[in-house]
Short mmCIF file of C-alpha atoms in Angstrom, two decimals:
data_model
loop_
_atom_site.label_atom_id
_atom_site.label_comp_id
_atom_site.label_asym_id
_atom_site.label_seq_id
_atom_site.Cartn_x
_atom_site.Cartn_y
_atom_site.Cartn_z
CA MET Y 1 0.12 -0.01 0.00
CA ALA Y 2 1.83 3.55 -0.92
CA THR Y 3 1.91 5.91 1.62
CA GLU Y 4 0.37 9.19 0.84
CA VAL Y 5 2.38 12.00 0.04
CA PRO Y 6 2.26 15.20 2.82
CA ILE Y 7 -0.08 18.07 1.83
CA TRP Y 8 3.33 20.64 1.53
CA ARG Y 9 5.69 18.28 -0.99
CA ARG Y 10 2.82 17.93 -3.16
CA PRO Y 11 4.37 19.65 -6.30
CA ARG Y 12 0.57 21.50 -7.29
CA ALA Y 13 0.85 22.40 -3.82
CA GLN Y 14 3.37 24.04 -3.37
CA LEU Y 15 3.21 25.80 -7.03
CA LEU Y 16 0.32 26.97 -5.56
CA ALA Y 17 1.75 28.77 -2.19
CA LEU Y 18 4.75 29.82 -4.53
CA THR Y 19 2.09 31.66 -6.76
CA ALA Y 20 0.08 33.11 -2.88
CA ALA Y 21 3.60 34.33 -1.67
CA LEU Y 22 4.49 36.45 -5.37
CA TRP Y 23 0.60 37.32 -5.31
CA ALA Y 24 0.77 39.12 -1.57
CA LEU Y 25 4.31 40.18 -2.29
CA VAL Y 26 2.66 42.16 -5.39
CA VAL Y 27 -0.81 43.39 -3.37
CA THR Y 28 2.39 44.92 -0.38
CA VAL Y 29 4.76 46.68 -3.09
CA LEU Y 30 1.86 48.02 -4.55
CA LEU Y 31 -0.05 49.01 -0.88
CA SER Y 32 3.46 50.78 0.07
CA ALA Y 33 3.66 53.09 -3.17
CA TRP Y 34 -0.23 54.02 -3.48
CA GLU Y 35 0.07 57.07 -4.51
CA ALA Y 36 2.03 56.26 -7.60
CA LEU Y 37 -0.31 54.05 -8.84
CA LEU Y 38 -3.58 56.87 -9.32
CA PRO Y 39 -2.38 57.50 -12.76
CA PHE Y 40 -2.34 53.75 -13.34
CA ILE Y 41 -6.12 53.37 -11.62
CA LEU Y 42 -7.20 56.41 -13.63
CA ALA Y 43 -5.76 54.93 -17.24
CA ALA Y 44 -7.39 51.94 -16.66
CA LEU Y 45 -10.73 53.61 -15.72
CA ALA Y 46 -9.90 55.85 -18.82
CA ALA Y 47 -9.44 52.98 -20.89
CA TYR Y 48 -12.32 51.81 -19.91
CA VAL Y 49 -14.21 54.40 -20.52
CA ILE Y 50 -13.52 54.11 -24.22
CA ASP Y 51 -13.02 50.56 -24.88
CA PRO Y 52 -16.65 50.58 -26.45
CA VAL Y 53 -15.62 52.74 -29.01
CA ILE Y 54 -12.66 51.29 -30.16
CA ALA Y 55 -14.24 48.12 -30.20
CA ARG Y 56 -17.60 49.05 -32.01
CA LEU Y 57 -14.74 50.98 -34.81
CA THR Y 58 -13.01 47.70 -34.78
CA ARG Y 59 -15.73 45.78 -36.39
CA THR Y 60 -16.38 48.25 -38.88
CA ARG Y 61 -15.40 46.84 -41.97
CA VAL Y 62 -13.39 49.20 -44.30
CA GLY Y 63 -12.59 47.13 -47.91
CA GLY Y 64 -13.66 44.58 -46.98
CA ARG Y 65 -11.09 43.97 -43.70
CA ARG Y 66 -11.52 45.22 -40.21
CA VAL Y 67 -9.80 47.79 -38.81
CA PRO Y 68 -6.95 47.07 -36.88
CA ARG Y 69 -7.11 47.64 -33.08
CA ALA Y 70 -4.43 50.19 -33.11
CA VAL Y 71 -5.83 51.99 -35.62
CA ALA Y 72 -8.65 52.22 -33.97
CA VAL Y 73 -6.98 53.95 -30.57
CA VAL Y 74 -4.89 56.68 -32.82
CA VAL Y 75 -8.69 57.23 -34.08
CA VAL Y 76 -10.31 58.38 -30.92
CA TYR Y 77 -6.92 59.30 -29.37
CA VAL Y 78 -7.28 62.19 -32.66
CA VAL Y 79 -10.83 63.36 -31.85
CA LEU Y 80 -10.34 63.24 -28.08
CA ALA Y 81 -7.03 65.39 -28.41
CA SER Y 82 -9.53 67.45 -30.96
CA ALA Y 83 -11.78 68.54 -28.07
CA VAL Y 84 -8.96 68.56 -24.99
CA TYR Y 85 -6.93 71.09 -27.68
CA ILE Y 86 -10.59 73.10 -28.54
CA LEU Y 87 -11.60 73.06 -24.94
CA ALA Y 88 -7.87 74.30 -23.97
CA VAL Y 89 -8.45 77.15 -26.57
CA SER Y 90 -11.91 78.12 -25.91
CA VAL Y 91 -13.38 77.04 -22.61
CA VAL Y 92 -10.14 77.06 -20.53
CA PRO Y 93 -9.33 80.97 -20.82
CA GLN Y 94 -12.33 82.20 -19.77
CA ILE Y 95 -12.75 79.85 -16.60
CA TYR Y 96 -9.59 81.27 -15.71
CA ARG Y 97 -10.64 84.74 -16.55
CA GLU Y 98 -13.43 84.24 -14.63
CA ALA Y 99 -11.93 82.22 -11.64
CA MET Y 100 -9.58 85.04 -11.13
CA ARG Y 101 -12.57 87.96 -11.46
CA GLY Y 102 -14.25 86.38 -8.22
CA LEU Y 103 -11.27 85.95 -5.94
CA ILE Y 104 -10.35 89.41 -7.08
CA GLU Y 105 -13.57 90.57 -5.89
CA LEU Y 106 -14.41 88.43 -3.01
CA ARG Y 107 -11.11 89.61 -1.91
CA ASP Y 108 -12.63 93.31 -1.82
CA PHE Y 109 -15.98 92.06 -0.77
CA LEU Y 110 -14.38 91.01 2.77
CA ALA Y 111 -12.38 94.35 2.83
CA SER Y 112 -15.48 95.76 2.76
CA ILE Y 113 -16.81 94.62 5.63
CA ASP Y 114 -17.34 96.19 8.94
CA ALA Y 115 -19.47 96.29 11.97
CA ALA Y 116 -22.49 98.68 10.15
CA LYS Y 117 -23.04 96.25 7.59
CA VAL Y 118 -23.15 93.27 9.58
CA ASP Y 119 -25.52 95.00 12.09
CA ALA Y 120 -27.59 95.82 9.14
CA TRP Y 121 -27.69 92.04 8.19
CA ALA Y 122 -28.25 90.20 11.38
CA ARG Y 123 -31.34 93.62 12.12
CA GLU Y 124 -33.22 92.01 8.12
CA ILE Y 125 -32.27 88.56 9.59
CA ASP Y 126 -34.50 89.18 12.68
CA ALA Y 127 -37.29 90.98 10.87
CA PHE Y 128 -37.63 88.43 8.46
CA MET Y 129 -38.04 85.81 11.80
CA LEU Y 130 -40.53 87.97 13.52
CA ARG Y 131 -42.57 88.71 10.01
CA TYR Y 132 -42.28 84.51 9.31
CA GLY Y 133 -43.16 83.93 13.29
CA ILE Y 134 -39.93 81.52 13.73
CA PRO Y 135 -38.89 82.11 17.29
CA VAL Y 136 -35.67 82.96 17.27
CA ASP Y 137 -33.98 86.09 17.78
CA VAL Y 138 -30.84 87.26 16.78
CA LEU Y 139 -29.90 90.26 17.37
CA PRO Y 140 -27.71 91.25 20.98
CA GLY Y 141 -30.40 92.76 23.82
CA GLU Y 142 -33.19 92.07 21.46
CA GLY Y 143 -34.23 88.95 24.36
CA ARG Y 144 -37.99 88.44 23.65
CA GLY Y 145 -40.18 86.32 25.56
CA GLY Y 146 -40.28 82.07 24.72
CA ARG Y 147 -37.72 82.41 21.81
CA PHE Y 148 -34.33 81.12 21.73
CA HIS Y 149 -31.60 83.85 21.35
CA VAL Y 150 -28.92 83.80 19.20
CA ASP Y 151 -26.06 86.04 18.97
CA LEU Y 152 -25.87 86.50 15.10
CA ALA Y 153 -24.34 89.30 14.49
CA ALA Y 154 -20.74 88.76 16.61
CA GLY Y 155 -20.61 85.29 14.78
CA ILE Y 156 -20.74 86.37 11.43
CA ALA Y 157 -18.34 88.48 12.95
CA GLU Y 158 -16.08 86.35 13.98
CA ALA Y 159 -16.22 83.53 11.10
CA LEU Y 160 -16.00 87.32 8.08
CA ARG Y 161 -12.47 88.55 10.23
CA ASP Y 162 -11.23 84.67 10.44
CA LEU Y 163 -12.27 84.15 6.58
CA SER Y 164 -11.08 87.87 5.19
CA GLY Y 165 -7.85 86.57 7.38
CA GLU Y 166 -7.51 83.57 5.47
CA LEU Y 167 -8.37 84.72 2.34
CA ARG Y 168 -6.39 87.86 2.58
CA SER Y 169 -3.37 86.33 3.56
CA ARG Y 170 -3.54 83.99 0.30
CA LEU Y 171 -4.91 86.45 -2.01
CA GLY Y 172 -3.66 89.68 -1.60
CA ASP Y 173 -0.75 89.24 -3.78
CA VAL Y 174 -2.33 88.70 -7.84
CA VAL Y 175 0.66 88.25 -8.53
CA SER Y 176 1.96 86.03 -6.61
CA LEU Y 177 -1.50 83.53 -7.33
CA SER Y 178 -0.92 84.00 -10.57
CA ARG Y 179 2.03 82.50 -10.35
CA THR Y 180 1.17 79.34 -8.46
CA LEU Y 181 -1.89 78.94 -10.61
CA LEU Y 182 0.08 78.49 -13.32
CA ALA Y 183 2.66 76.10 -11.76
CA GLY Y 184 -0.48 73.95 -11.06
CA THR Y 185 -1.48 74.49 -14.33
CA LEU Y 186 1.67 72.44 -15.82
CA LYS Y 187 1.80 70.11 -13.40
CA THR Y 188 -1.67 69.37 -14.09
CA ILE Y 189 -1.01 69.11 -18.04
CA PHE Y 190 2.13 67.01 -17.39
CA PHE Y 191 -0.58 64.61 -15.31
CA PHE Y 192 -2.95 64.86 -18.27
CA VAL Y 193 0.50 63.79 -20.67
CA LEU Y 194 1.59 61.00 -18.19
CA LEU Y 195 -2.12 60.11 -17.98
CA PHE Y 196 -2.96 60.16 -21.87
CA MET Y 197 0.47 57.59 -23.07
CA LEU Y 198 -0.79 55.29 -20.42
CA THR Y 199 -4.26 54.89 -21.17
CA ALA Y 200 -3.71 54.55 -24.81
CA PHE Y 201 -1.43 51.35 -24.15
CA LEU Y 202 -3.70 50.00 -22.00
CA SER Y 203 -5.99 50.76 -24.10
CA MET Y 204 -4.39 48.84 -26.78
CA ASP Y 205 -3.27 46.21 -25.28
CA GLY Y 206 -6.53 45.87 -23.71
CA PRO Y 207 -7.56 41.90 -24.55
CA ARG Y 208 -4.37 40.95 -24.06
CA ILE Y 209 -4.77 41.59 -20.47
CA VAL Y 210 -7.96 40.42 -20.09
CA ARG Y 211 -7.03 36.95 -21.74
CA PHE Y 212 -3.36 37.04 -19.38
CA ALA Y 213 -5.11 37.39 -16.30
CA GLU Y 214 -8.19 34.18 -17.66
CA SER Y 215 -4.81 32.27 -18.16
CA LEU Y 216 -3.84 32.89 -14.43
CA VAL Y 217 -6.95 31.30 -12.88
CA PRO Y 218 -7.53 27.26 -12.50
CA THR Y 219 -9.22 25.91 -15.94
CA ALA Y 220 -12.05 24.32 -13.56
CA TRP Y 221 -12.39 27.69 -12.37
CA ARG Y 222 -12.64 29.85 -15.64
CA GLY Y 223 -16.29 29.77 -16.77
CA ASP Y 224 -17.40 30.79 -13.45
CA PHE Y 225 -13.98 34.17 -13.70
CA ARG Y 226 -16.20 35.27 -16.88
CA ARG Y 227 -19.21 35.28 -15.34
CA LEU Y 228 -17.81 37.44 -12.53
CA LEU Y 229 -16.32 39.90 -14.94
CA HIS Y 230 -19.52 40.14 -16.93
CA GLY Y 231 -20.92 41.28 -13.53
CA ILE Y 232 -18.64 43.45 -12.67
CA ASP Y 233 -18.21 45.10 -16.34
CA THR Y 234 -22.24 45.60 -15.45
CA GLY Y 235 -22.21 47.67 -12.64
CA LEU Y 236 -18.56 49.31 -13.52
CA SER Y 237 -20.50 50.30 -16.99
CA GLY Y 238 -23.04 52.00 -15.27
CA VAL Y 239 -21.00 53.47 -12.24
CA VAL Y 240 -18.15 55.10 -14.70
CA ARG Y 241 -19.03 55.44 -18.29
CA GLY Y 242 -23.03 56.18 -16.84
CA GLN Y 243 -21.37 58.47 -13.93
CA PHE Y 244 -19.34 60.33 -17.16
CA THR Y 245 -22.74 61.07 -19.41
CA ILE Y 246 -24.86 61.61 -16.43
CA MET Y 247 -21.76 64.33 -16.17
CA ALA Y 248 -21.48 65.51 -19.32
CA VAL Y 249 -25.64 66.32 -18.86
CA ASN Y 250 -25.86 68.06 -15.65
CA GLY Y 251 -23.10 69.67 -16.49
CA ILE Y 252 -24.31 71.44 -20.06
CA LEU Y 253 -27.89 72.13 -18.72
CA THR Y 254 -26.69 73.76 -15.23
CA PHE Y 255 -24.55 76.23 -18.06
CA VAL Y 256 -27.60 76.45 -19.74
CA GLY Y 257 -29.76 77.94 -16.37
CA LEU Y 258 -27.08 79.80 -15.35
CA LEU Y 259 -27.00 81.53 -18.83
CA VAL Y 260 -30.11 81.94 -18.74
CA LEU Y 261 -30.95 83.19 -15.09
CA ARG Y 262 -27.88 85.97 -15.96
CA ILE Y 263 -26.21 84.03 -13.42
CA PRO Y 264 -22.64 86.00 -13.13
CA PHE Y 265 -19.42 83.28 -13.38
CA ALA Y 266 -21.16 81.04 -15.26
CA PHE Y 267 -18.35 79.22 -17.14
CA ALA Y 268 -16.79 78.44 -13.69
CA LEU Y 269 -19.42 77.95 -11.79
CA SER Y 270 -20.90 75.17 -14.60
CA ALA Y 271 -17.02 73.81 -14.49
CA LEU Y 272 -17.22 73.21 -11.19
CA ALA Y 273 -20.02 71.80 -11.22
CA THR Y 274 -19.70 69.44 -13.90
CA LEU Y 275 -16.42 68.38 -12.06
CA LEU Y 276 -17.78 68.25 -8.73
CA TYR Y 277 -21.07 65.58 -9.96
CA VAL Y 278 -18.77 62.58 -10.36
CA VAL Y 279 -18.94 62.68 -6.80
CA PRO Y 280 -21.98 61.33 -6.30
CA ILE Y 281 -24.32 63.15 -3.51
CA PHE Y 282 -22.39 65.59 -1.52
CA GLY Y 283 -20.57 67.07 -5.09
CA THR Y 284 -24.18 67.92 -6.13
CA ILE Y 285 -24.64 69.33 -2.66
CA ILE Y 286 -20.67 71.34 -2.41
CA SER Y 287 -21.70 72.69 -6.86
CA SER Y 288 -25.36 73.99 -5.09
CA ILE Y 289 -24.29 76.12 -2.70
CA PRO Y 290 -21.82 78.36 -4.77
CA ILE Y 291 -24.62 79.06 -7.62
CA VAL Y 292 -27.68 79.59 -4.71
CA LEU Y 293 -25.40 82.21 -3.32
CA LEU Y 294 -24.42 84.11 -6.59
CA ALA Y 295 -27.61 84.24 -7.62
CA THR Y 296 -29.00 85.48 -3.91
CA THR Y 297 -26.53 87.99 -4.32
CA ALA Y 298 -26.73 89.25 -7.49
CA GLY Y 299 -30.75 89.03 -8.46
CA GLY Y 300 -32.37 88.81 -4.99
CA LEU Y 301 -33.91 85.79 -2.71
CA SER Y 302 -36.04 85.19 -6.43
CA LYS Y 303 -33.30 84.59 -8.15
CA GLY Y 304 -31.84 83.02 -5.87
CA LEU Y 305 -34.72 80.27 -5.60
CA LEU Y 306 -35.55 80.46 -9.69
CA ALA Y 307 -31.74 78.64 -9.50
CA LEU Y 308 -32.68 76.14 -6.75
CA ALA Y 309 -35.31 75.43 -8.08
CA TRP Y 310 -33.38 74.40 -11.27
CA ILE Y 311 -31.44 72.75 -9.60
CA LEU Y 312 -33.63 70.14 -8.80
CA VAL Y 313 -34.88 69.82 -11.74
CA ILE Y 314 -31.91 68.71 -13.26
CA HIS Y 315 -31.33 66.29 -10.96
CA ALA Y 316 -35.00 65.67 -10.82
CA LEU Y 317 -34.08 64.54 -14.39
CA GLU Y 318 -31.29 62.84 -13.37
CA SER Y 319 -32.80 60.18 -11.15
CA TYR Y 320 -36.10 59.24 -12.55
CA VAL Y 321 -34.90 59.71 -16.53
CA LEU Y 322 -31.43 59.52 -16.84
CA ASN Y 323 -30.39 57.48 -14.37
CA PRO Y 324 -32.85 53.97 -15.51
CA LYS Y 325 -31.79 54.65 -18.93
CA ILE Y 326 -27.82 55.04 -18.71
CA MET Y 327 -27.26 53.31 -15.39
CA GLY Y 328 -30.41 50.50 -15.43
CA ASP Y 329 -30.98 47.85 -12.39
CA ALA Y 330 -28.05 45.94 -12.56
CA SER Y 331 -25.24 48.75 -11.27
CA ARG Y 332 -27.58 50.07 -8.94
CA ILE Y 333 -26.07 50.76 -5.52
CA HIS Y 334 -28.03 51.45 -2.09
CA PRO Y 335 -27.70 55.36 -1.58
CA VAL Y 336 -25.92 54.02 1.83
CA LEU Y 337 -23.63 52.03 0.63
CA ILE Y 338 -22.70 55.09 -1.26
CA VAL Y 339 -22.13 57.69 1.63
CA LEU Y 340 -20.41 54.72 3.44
CA ALA Y 341 -17.93 54.28 0.31
CA LEU Y 342 -17.23 57.78 -0.04
CA VAL Y 343 -16.54 58.73 3.49
CA LEU Y 344 -14.23 55.87 4.26
CA GLY Y 345 -12.24 56.43 1.00
CA GLU Y 346 -11.88 60.24 1.48
CA ARG Y 347 -10.57 58.86 5.62
CA ALA Y 348 -8.39 56.99 3.94
CA ALA Y 349 -6.91 58.19 0.86
CA GLY Y 350 -8.23 61.55 0.72
CA ILE Y 351 -9.79 63.40 -2.52
CA VAL Y 352 -8.99 60.55 -3.89
CA GLY Y 353 -9.86 58.42 -2.87
CA ALA Y 354 -13.21 59.75 -2.84
CA LEU Y 355 -12.89 60.05 -6.59
CA LEU Y 356 -12.21 56.55 -6.71
CA ALA Y 357 -14.50 55.21 -4.15
CA VAL Y 358 -17.38 55.13 -6.22
CA PRO Y 359 -16.08 52.23 -8.35
CA PHE Y 360 -14.78 50.41 -5.71
CA ALA Y 361 -17.79 49.29 -4.24
CA SER Y 362 -19.21 48.89 -7.72
CA VAL Y 363 -16.49 46.44 -7.76
CA PHE Y 364 -17.58 44.48 -4.30
CA VAL Y 365 -21.14 44.35 -4.47
CA ALA Y 366 -20.31 42.49 -8.26
CA ILE Y 367 -18.60 40.54 -6.37
CA PHE Y 368 -20.28 40.21 -3.48
CA ARG Y 369 -23.75 39.23 -5.84
CA PHE Y 370 -21.54 37.01 -8.18
CA LEU Y 371 -20.77 35.00 -4.98
CA LEU Y 372 -24.84 35.09 -3.52
CA ARG Y 373 -25.84 33.74 -7.08
CA ARG Y 374 -23.48 30.51 -6.84
CA LEU Y 375 -23.74 30.14 -3.15
CA ALA Y 376 -28.03 29.60 -4.00
CA GLU Y 377 -26.97 27.41 -7.44
CA LEU Y 378 -24.19 24.97 -5.04
CA ASP Y 379 -28.06 24.66 -2.57
CA GLU Y 380 -29.90 24.50 -5.12
CA ARG Y 381 -27.04 21.50 -6.82
CA ALA Y 382 -26.77 20.10 -2.95
CA SER Y 383 -31.27 19.56 -2.48
CA ALA Y 384 -31.42 18.03 -6.32
CA MET Y 385 -28.99 15.46 -5.11
CA ARG Y 386 -31.21 14.63 -1.56
CA ALA Y 387 -33.70 14.68 -3.57
CA ALA Y 388 -33.12 12.12 -5.94
CA ALA Y 389 -30.95 10.48 -3.34
CA GLU Y 390 -34.53 10.27 -1.23
CA GLN Y 391 -36.77 8.95 -4.17
CA PRO Y 392 -37.67 4.56 -3.88
CA LEU Y 393 -35.20 2.92 -6.62
CA PRO Y 394 -37.84 1.63 -10.15
CA PRO Y 395 -38.50 -2.01 -9.43
CA HIS Y 396 -35.58 -3.90 -12.08
CA PRO Y 397 -37.41 -5.15 -15.35
CA VAL Y 398 -37.22 -9.09 -15.22
CA PRO Y 399 -36.26 -10.84 -18.27
CA ALA Y 400 -37.99 -13.05 -20.43
CA SER Y 401 -36.07 -16.04 -19.87
CA VAL Y 402 -36.40 -15.84 -16.70
CA GLU Y 403 -40.16 -15.73 -16.62
CA ALA Y 404 -41.09 -18.54 -18.81
CA ARG Y 405 -38.74 -20.42 -16.54
CA LYS Y 406 -41.40 -19.86 -13.27
CA GLU Y 407 -44.08 -20.74 -15.25
CA PRO Y 408 -45.61 -24.36 -14.60
CA PRO Y 409 -44.74 -26.80 -17.35
#
C-alpha cells in the first residue's frame, strides 16, 4: 500500500503556495506605493470608458477588412486630443478669467465688511424671523419671551474676520497667486499627458491583458471567472461610463440655466459643478451652494430660488430619467452604501479616495452578488441531489427467459 504524500510535498500545493506568496508580495508593493498608482488607476478607468468606442470601430469593415485595434485607438485619441485642444483654447481661458475676477471681487468684498454692515444684515434676518413667526432672536439685547436667542451678529463678524484674514493672506498678492495657478496648471498638463500615454498603452493591449488574467485562473474556474468579469463590467459600465455621461449632461444643463438666469461666473460655476458631479450626492450639494449664493447676491431671493429650482429640476431629471436609462438596474448601489464608500475613501486617501470610492464599491457589490448567486446554485444542486437520493429506486425489469422458467409446465 503506497504511503500518502504530505500536502506540503505535493508539487501542485507547492506551486500554489509559491503563486500566493508572489501575489502577496505584489499587493504589498502596490499598497506601499499607493500614491504612484494613481495615474495607472485613472488610466485604467479611462481606457475602460472609451473601450466600447474602440471595440465598435474594430468591428467596422473598410474595404472588406476590419479596422485594426491600433488604428481604432489612434482615431479615438485624435478625436479626444482635438476636443481637449478646443476646450483648452476656448473654454479654459474664460474659466480662468472668471475665477480670477471672482477671487479678486471676493477679496474686495471681504475688505469692505465692517461692523455696521454686519449689524444691518443681522437686523434684516431678525425682521425676517419676526415676519414669518420663527421663534429665534438674532440680535444682542433683543431677547423676547418664549424665543430662542442667538447672537448672530457676533457669530457672523467672527466668521467673516477669520475668513477675511485667511483669504487676504492667500489673495493679497495677485501676482503670487497667478504664479501658483500657473505652476499648478503646468503640473496638471504633465499629469494629463502621462495619463493619456498610459491610457493609450492600456487601450492597445486591453484584450491581451484580460486573456492574461484569465490564464492565471485554474481551468475549472474559468467559467466562473468569466461570469464574475461580466458582472463587474455590468456594474462598472453604469457607475463609470454612465456617471461620466450624466456628468456631461448635468454640466451642460447647469451652464444653460446659469446663462438664462444671468448669474455671474457662469463658465466657472458650471465647470466646477461638472467636476463635482463625479462625486455622487456630496458633489451635488457642494456645487449647488455657490450657485444659489451668487444668484441671491446678484438678483435677490427670487433669483436664488429660481436657481435652486433649476438645480432640483436637473437632479430630478437625473434620478428619474437618466439613471434608469443610462445606468440601469444592474449597476444600482444603495445610497447608504455610496455614502459609506465616500466617507471611507475620503478618510483613507483624501479626495482621490472619494473619487475612486464608488467604482471600488461597484466592484465589491458585483463580487458579492456573484458569490450569492454561486451559493444559491450550490444549494439548489445539493437539494436536487438529496431529492434524488430520497426517491425509491424503480424495480428492475425481469428478463423474459426468467419469466418463462417460472411458468408451470
